[in-house]
JSON list of C-alpha atoms in Angstrom, two decimals:
[
{"chain": "A", "resi": 20, "resn": "UNK", "atom": "CA", "xyz": [119.24, 84.02, 119.10]},
{"chain": "A", "resi": 21, "resn": "UNK", "atom": "CA", "xyz": [122.71, 84.58, 118.26]},
{"chain": "A", "resi": 22, "resn": "UNK", "atom": "CA", "xyz": [123.94, 88.18, 117.74]},
{"chain": "A", "resi": 23, "resn": "UNK", "atom": "CA", "xyz": [123.94, 88.21, 113.65]},
{"chain": "A", "resi": 24, "resn": "UNK", "atom": "CA", "xyz": [120.35, 86.83, 114.18]},
{"chain": "A", "resi": 25, "resn": "UNK", "atom": "CA", "xyz": [119.67, 89.46, 116.86]},
{"chain": "A", "resi": 26, "resn": "UNK", "atom": "CA", "xyz": [121.24, 92.02, 114.33]},
{"chain": "A", "resi": 27, "resn": "UNK", "atom": "CA", "xyz": [119.16, 91.01, 111.01]},
{"chain": "A", "resi": 28, "resn": "UNK", "atom": "CA", "xyz": [115.99, 91.14, 113.03]},
{"chain": "A", "resi": 29, "resn": "UNK", "atom": "CA", "xyz": [116.95, 94.50, 114.32]},
{"chain": "A", "resi": 30, "resn": "UNK", "atom": "CA", "xyz": [117.60, 96.09, 110.81]},
{"chain": "A", "resi": 31, "resn": "UNK", "atom": "CA", "xyz": [114.44, 95.02, 109.85]},
{"chain": "A", "resi": 32, "resn": "UNK", "atom": "CA", "xyz": [112.44, 96.09, 112.95]},
{"chain": "A", "resi": 33, "resn": "UNK", "atom": "CA", "xyz": [114.11, 99.87, 112.85]},
{"chain": "A", "resi": 34, "resn": "UNK", "atom": "CA", "xyz": [114.49, 102.36, 109.76]},
{"chain": "A", "resi": 35, "resn": "UNK", "atom": "CA", "xyz": [116.67, 105.72, 110.97]},
{"chain": "A", "resi": 36, "resn": "UNK", "atom": "CA", "xyz": [115.31, 109.29, 110.22]},
{"chain": "A", "resi": 37, "resn": "UNK", "atom": "CA", "xyz": [117.23, 109.27, 106.84]},
{"chain": "A", "resi": 38, "resn": "UNK", "atom": "CA", "xyz": [116.16, 105.50, 105.51]},
{"chain": "A", "resi": 39, "resn": "UNK", "atom": "CA", "xyz": [112.78, 107.25, 106.35]},
{"chain": "A", "resi": 40, "resn": "UNK", "atom": "CA", "xyz": [113.45, 110.25, 104.40]},
{"chain": "A", "resi": 41, "resn": "UNK", "atom": "CA", "xyz": [114.44, 107.64, 101.30]},
{"chain": "A", "resi": 42, "resn": "UNK", "atom": "CA", "xyz": [112.11, 105.63, 101.87]},
{"chain": "A", "resi": 43, "resn": "UNK", "atom": "CA", "xyz": [109.72, 108.34, 101.10]},
{"chain": "A", "resi": 44, "resn": "UNK", "atom": "CA", "xyz": [111.00, 109.84, 98.02]},
{"chain": "A", "resi": 45, "resn": "UNK", "atom": "CA", "xyz": [110.91, 106.70, 96.24]},
{"chain": "A", "resi": 46, "resn": "UNK", "atom": "CA", "xyz": [107.59, 105.97, 97.72]},
{"chain": "A", "resi": 47, "resn": "UNK", "atom": "CA", "xyz": [105.52, 108.40, 99.67]},
{"chain": "A", "resi": 48, "resn": "UNK", "atom": "CA", "xyz": [102.23, 106.72, 99.66]},
{"chain": "A", "resi": 49, "resn": "UNK", "atom": "CA", "xyz": [103.63, 103.37, 100.92]},
{"chain": "A", "resi": 50, "resn": "UNK", "atom": "CA", "xyz": [104.31, 104.50, 104.24]},
{"chain": "A", "resi": 51, "resn": "UNK", "atom": "CA", "xyz": [102.57, 107.18, 107.61]},
{"chain": "A", "resi": 52, "resn": "UNK", "atom": "CA", "xyz": [104.34, 108.30, 110.50]},
{"chain": "A", "resi": 53, "resn": "UNK", "atom": "CA", "xyz": [103.07, 108.16, 113.95]},
{"chain": "A", "resi": 54, "resn": "UNK", "atom": "CA", "xyz": [103.82, 109.94, 116.77]},
{"chain": "A", "resi": 55, "resn": "UNK", "atom": "CA", "xyz": [103.60, 107.40, 119.44]},
{"chain": "A", "resi": 56, "resn": "UNK", "atom": "CA", "xyz": [104.40, 109.77, 121.87]},
{"chain": "A", "resi": 57, "resn": "UNK", "atom": "CA", "xyz": [102.33, 110.06, 125.46]},
{"chain": "A", "resi": 58, "resn": "UNK", "atom": "CA", "xyz": [103.59, 113.02, 128.42]},
{"chain": "A", "resi": 59, "resn": "UNK", "atom": "CA", "xyz": [102.43, 116.49, 129.79]},
{"chain": "A", "resi": 60, "resn": "UNK", "atom": "CA", "xyz": [100.98, 118.99, 126.70]},
{"chain": "A", "resi": 61, "resn": "UNK", "atom": "CA", "xyz": [103.51, 121.61, 128.02]},
{"chain": "A", "resi": 62, "resn": "UNK", "atom": "CA", "xyz": [106.21, 118.49, 126.89]},
{"chain": "A", "resi": 63, "resn": "UNK", "atom": "CA", "xyz": [104.50, 118.02, 123.71]},
{"chain": "A", "resi": 64, "resn": "UNK", "atom": "CA", "xyz": [104.90, 121.28, 121.66]},
{"chain": "A", "resi": 65, "resn": "UNK", "atom": "CA", "xyz": [105.49, 119.95, 118.04]},
{"chain": "A", "resi": 66, "resn": "UNK", "atom": "CA", "xyz": [105.81, 116.44, 116.25]},
{"chain": "A", "resi": 67, "resn": "UNK", "atom": "CA", "xyz": [107.61, 115.47, 112.79]},
{"chain": "A", "resi": 68, "resn": "UNK", "atom": "CA", "xyz": [106.83, 117.14, 109.61]},
{"chain": "A", "resi": 69, "resn": "UNK", "atom": "CA", "xyz": [103.39, 114.98, 108.67]},
{"chain": "A", "resi": 70, "resn": "UNK", "atom": "CA", "xyz": [103.28, 112.68, 111.11]},
{"chain": "A", "resi": 71, "resn": "UNK", "atom": "CA", "xyz": [99.89, 111.51, 112.37]},
{"chain": "A", "resi": 72, "resn": "UNK", "atom": "CA", "xyz": [99.37, 111.87, 116.49]},
{"chain": "A", "resi": 73, "resn": "UNK", "atom": "CA", "xyz": [98.62, 108.44, 117.88]},
{"chain": "A", "resi": 74, "resn": "UNK", "atom": "CA", "xyz": [99.85, 108.25, 121.64]},
{"chain": "A", "resi": 75, "resn": "UNK", "atom": "CA", "xyz": [100.20, 103.99, 122.37]},
{"chain": "A", "resi": 76, "resn": "UNK", "atom": "CA", "xyz": [97.04, 104.31, 124.58]},
{"chain": "A", "resi": 77, "resn": "UNK", "atom": "CA", "xyz": [94.88, 105.72, 122.22]},
{"chain": "A", "resi": 78, "resn": "UNK", "atom": "CA", "xyz": [95.92, 102.47, 119.52]},
{"chain": "A", "resi": 79, "resn": "UNK", "atom": "CA", "xyz": [93.69, 100.14, 120.23]},
{"chain": "A", "resi": 80, "resn": "UNK", "atom": "CA", "xyz": [90.46, 102.31, 120.21]},
{"chain": "A", "resi": 81, "resn": "UNK", "atom": "CA", "xyz": [91.44, 104.09, 116.56]},
{"chain": "A", "resi": 82, "resn": "UNK", "atom": "CA", "xyz": [93.32, 101.03, 115.13]},
{"chain": "A", "resi": 83, "resn": "UNK", "atom": "CA", "xyz": [90.41, 101.39, 112.34]},
{"chain": "A", "resi": 84, "resn": "UNK", "atom": "CA", "xyz": [92.26, 104.41, 111.14]},
{"chain": "A", "resi": 85, "resn": "UNK", "atom": "CA", "xyz": [95.79, 102.99, 109.65]},
{"chain": "A", "resi": 86, "resn": "UNK", "atom": "CA", "xyz": [95.82, 101.83, 106.72]},
{"chain": "A", "resi": 87, "resn": "UNK", "atom": "CA", "xyz": [96.84, 97.85, 107.13]},
{"chain": "A", "resi": 88, "resn": "UNK", "atom": "CA", "xyz": [98.21, 98.01, 103.50]},
{"chain": "A", "resi": 89, "resn": "UNK", "atom": "CA", "xyz": [101.58, 100.89, 104.30]},
{"chain": "A", "resi": 90, "resn": "UNK", "atom": "CA", "xyz": [104.07, 100.96, 106.17]},
{"chain": "A", "resi": 91, "resn": "UNK", "atom": "CA", "xyz": [103.07, 101.92, 110.09]},
{"chain": "A", "resi": 92, "resn": "UNK", "atom": "CA", "xyz": [106.22, 103.90, 110.93]},
{"chain": "A", "resi": 93, "resn": "UNK", "atom": "CA", "xyz": [106.59, 104.74, 114.92]},
{"chain": "A", "resi": 94, "resn": "UNK", "atom": "CA", "xyz": [108.67, 107.42, 116.43]},
{"chain": "A", "resi": 95, "resn": "UNK", "atom": "CA", "xyz": [108.97, 108.94, 120.76]},
{"chain": "A", "resi": 96, "resn": "UNK", "atom": "CA", "xyz": [110.62, 111.14, 122.38]},
{"chain": "A", "resi": 97, "resn": "UNK", "atom": "CA", "xyz": [114.39, 109.41, 122.01]},
{"chain": "A", "resi": 98, "resn": "UNK", "atom": "CA", "xyz": [116.77, 106.16, 121.87]},
{"chain": "A", "resi": 99, "resn": "UNK", "atom": "CA", "xyz": [115.89, 105.45, 126.23]},
{"chain": "A", "resi": 100, "resn": "UNK", "atom": "CA", "xyz": [111.89, 105.68, 124.93]},
{"chain": "A", "resi": 101, "resn": "UNK", "atom": "CA", "xyz": [110.23, 102.33, 124.63]},
{"chain": "A", "resi": 102, "resn": "UNK", "atom": "CA", "xyz": [106.33, 104.03, 123.69]},
{"chain": "A", "resi": 103, "resn": "UNK", "atom": "CA", "xyz": [107.34, 103.22, 119.77]},
{"chain": "A", "resi": 104, "resn": "UNK", "atom": "CA", "xyz": [108.29, 99.19, 120.29]},
{"chain": "A", "resi": 105, "resn": "UNK", "atom": "CA", "xyz": [105.49, 98.88, 122.33]},
{"chain": "A", "resi": 106, "resn": "UNK", "atom": "CA", "xyz": [103.38, 100.66, 119.95]},
{"chain": "A", "resi": 107, "resn": "UNK", "atom": "CA", "xyz": [105.68, 98.43, 117.26]},
{"chain": "A", "resi": 108, "resn": "UNK", "atom": "CA", "xyz": [104.35, 95.53, 118.96]},
{"chain": "A", "resi": 109, "resn": "UNK", "atom": "CA", "xyz": [100.44, 95.39, 119.24]},
{"chain": "A", "resi": 110, "resn": "UNK", "atom": "CA", "xyz": [100.39, 96.97, 115.38]},
{"chain": "A", "resi": 111, "resn": "UNK", "atom": "CA", "xyz": [102.23, 93.88, 114.51]},
{"chain": "A", "resi": 112, "resn": "UNK", "atom": "CA", "xyz": [100.09, 91.21, 115.98]},
{"chain": "A", "resi": 113, "resn": "UNK", "atom": "CA", "xyz": [96.84, 92.82, 115.39]},
{"chain": "A", "resi": 114, "resn": "UNK", "atom": "CA", "xyz": [98.22, 92.33, 111.16]},
{"chain": "A", "resi": 115, "resn": "UNK", "atom": "CA", "xyz": [100.06, 95.94, 110.29]},
{"chain": "A", "resi": 116, "resn": "UNK", "atom": "CA", "xyz": [103.68, 95.84, 109.13]},
{"chain": "A", "resi": 117, "resn": "UNK", "atom": "CA", "xyz": [104.89, 98.66, 111.40]},
{"chain": "A", "resi": 118, "resn": "UNK", "atom": "CA", "xyz": [108.69, 99.11, 112.04]},
{"chain": "A", "resi": 119, "resn": "UNK", "atom": "CA", "xyz": [109.79, 101.43, 115.03]},
{"chain": "A", "resi": 120, "resn": "UNK", "atom": "CA", "xyz": [112.29, 104.99, 113.84]},
{"chain": "A", "resi": 121, "resn": "UNK", "atom": "CA", "xyz": [115.55, 105.51, 115.76]},
{"chain": "A", "resi": 122, "resn": "UNK", "atom": "CA", "xyz": [116.04, 108.01, 117.78]},
{"chain": "A", "resi": 123, "resn": "UNK", "atom": "CA", "xyz": [112.70, 109.17, 117.84]},
{"chain": "A", "resi": 124, "resn": "UNK", "atom": "CA", "xyz": [111.83, 113.33, 118.36]},
{"chain": "A", "resi": 125, "resn": "UNK", "atom": "CA", "xyz": [115.48, 113.96, 119.29]},
{"chain": "A", "resi": 126, "resn": "UNK", "atom": "CA", "xyz": [117.28, 111.95, 116.35]},
{"chain": "A", "resi": 127, "resn": "UNK", "atom": "CA", "xyz": [115.24, 113.54, 114.09]},
{"chain": "A", "resi": 128, "resn": "UNK", "atom": "CA", "xyz": [115.50, 117.10, 115.42]},
{"chain": "A", "resi": 129, "resn": "UNK", "atom": "CA", "xyz": [119.35, 116.61, 115.64]},
{"chain": "A", "resi": 130, "resn": "UNK", "atom": "CA", "xyz": [119.51, 115.87, 112.06]},
{"chain": "A", "resi": 131, "resn": "UNK", "atom": "CA", "xyz": [117.91, 118.98, 111.22]},
{"chain": "A", "resi": 132, "resn": "UNK", "atom": "CA", "xyz": [114.97, 117.23, 110.02]},
{"chain": "A", "resi": 133, "resn": "UNK", "atom": "CA", "xyz": [111.70, 119.41, 109.55]},
{"chain": "A", "resi": 134, "resn": "UNK", "atom": "CA", "xyz": [109.23, 119.38, 112.56]},
{"chain": "A", "resi": 135, "resn": "UNK", "atom": "CA", "xyz": [105.73, 121.30, 112.85]},
{"chain": "A", "resi": 136, "resn": "UNK", "atom": "CA", "xyz": [103.60, 122.93, 115.76]},
{"chain": "A", "resi": 137, "resn": "UNK", "atom": "CA", "xyz": [100.85, 120.14, 117.15]},
{"chain": "A", "resi": 138, "resn": "UNK", "atom": "CA", "xyz": [97.56, 122.09, 116.48]},
{"chain": "A", "resi": 139, "resn": "UNK", "atom": "CA", "xyz": [94.96, 122.72, 119.36]},
{"chain": "A", "resi": 140, "resn": "UNK", "atom": "CA", "xyz": [93.19, 119.59, 119.07]},
{"chain": "A", "resi": 141, "resn": "UNK", "atom": "CA", "xyz": [96.35, 117.29, 118.75]},
{"chain": "A", "resi": 142, "resn": "UNK", "atom": "CA", "xyz": [98.06, 119.10, 121.67]},
{"chain": "A", "resi": 143, "resn": "UNK", "atom": "CA", "xyz": [95.12, 118.54, 123.92]},
{"chain": "A", "resi": 144, "resn": "UNK", "atom": "CA", "xyz": [95.34, 114.83, 123.61]},
{"chain": "A", "resi": 145, "resn": "UNK", "atom": "CA", "xyz": [95.38, 113.22, 126.19]},
{"chain": "A", "resi": 146, "resn": "UNK", "atom": "CA", "xyz": [96.88, 110.00, 127.44]},
{"chain": "A", "resi": 147, "resn": "UNK", "atom": "CA", "xyz": [96.85, 107.80, 130.79]},
{"chain": "A", "resi": 148, "resn": "UNK", "atom": "CA", "xyz": [99.87, 105.97, 130.55]},
{"chain": "A", "resi": 149, "resn": "UNK", "atom": "CA", "xyz": [102.85, 107.18, 132.26]},
{"chain": "A", "resi": 150, "resn": "UNK", "atom": "CA", "xyz": [105.63, 107.16, 128.93]},
{"chain": "A", "resi": 151, "resn": "UNK", "atom": "CA", "xyz": [108.23, 105.46, 131.44]},
{"chain": "A", "resi": 152, "resn": "UNK", "atom": "CA", "xyz": [111.22, 106.80, 129.54]}
]
């Protein structure tokens, strides 16, 4: 793969927070935002507004909850975190249209975009995966 192919593939596989916000303005029913973060509950106090919480290790058991006709936009902690990319691979291999949200929660918050507190039932979702971010 040369650099041009790499950058084209990278743009196809990702969305910036602003691209996502613009996309849902035009076609809100076409996307599902998914929080795939793992880690201690005390670190996971909030999520992006409207996001479904499905930690990476829960995706195989909950995959039937996800719509194949929508674009799944996955996010994790920050630019260095690989959880969203790992989730995207798993979902793409299973016939879903998945993209990674550039910069994850950190980029979203830096841009001042809305977040919401995790409910007690969502915050209690535990994970056996070590983030390794």
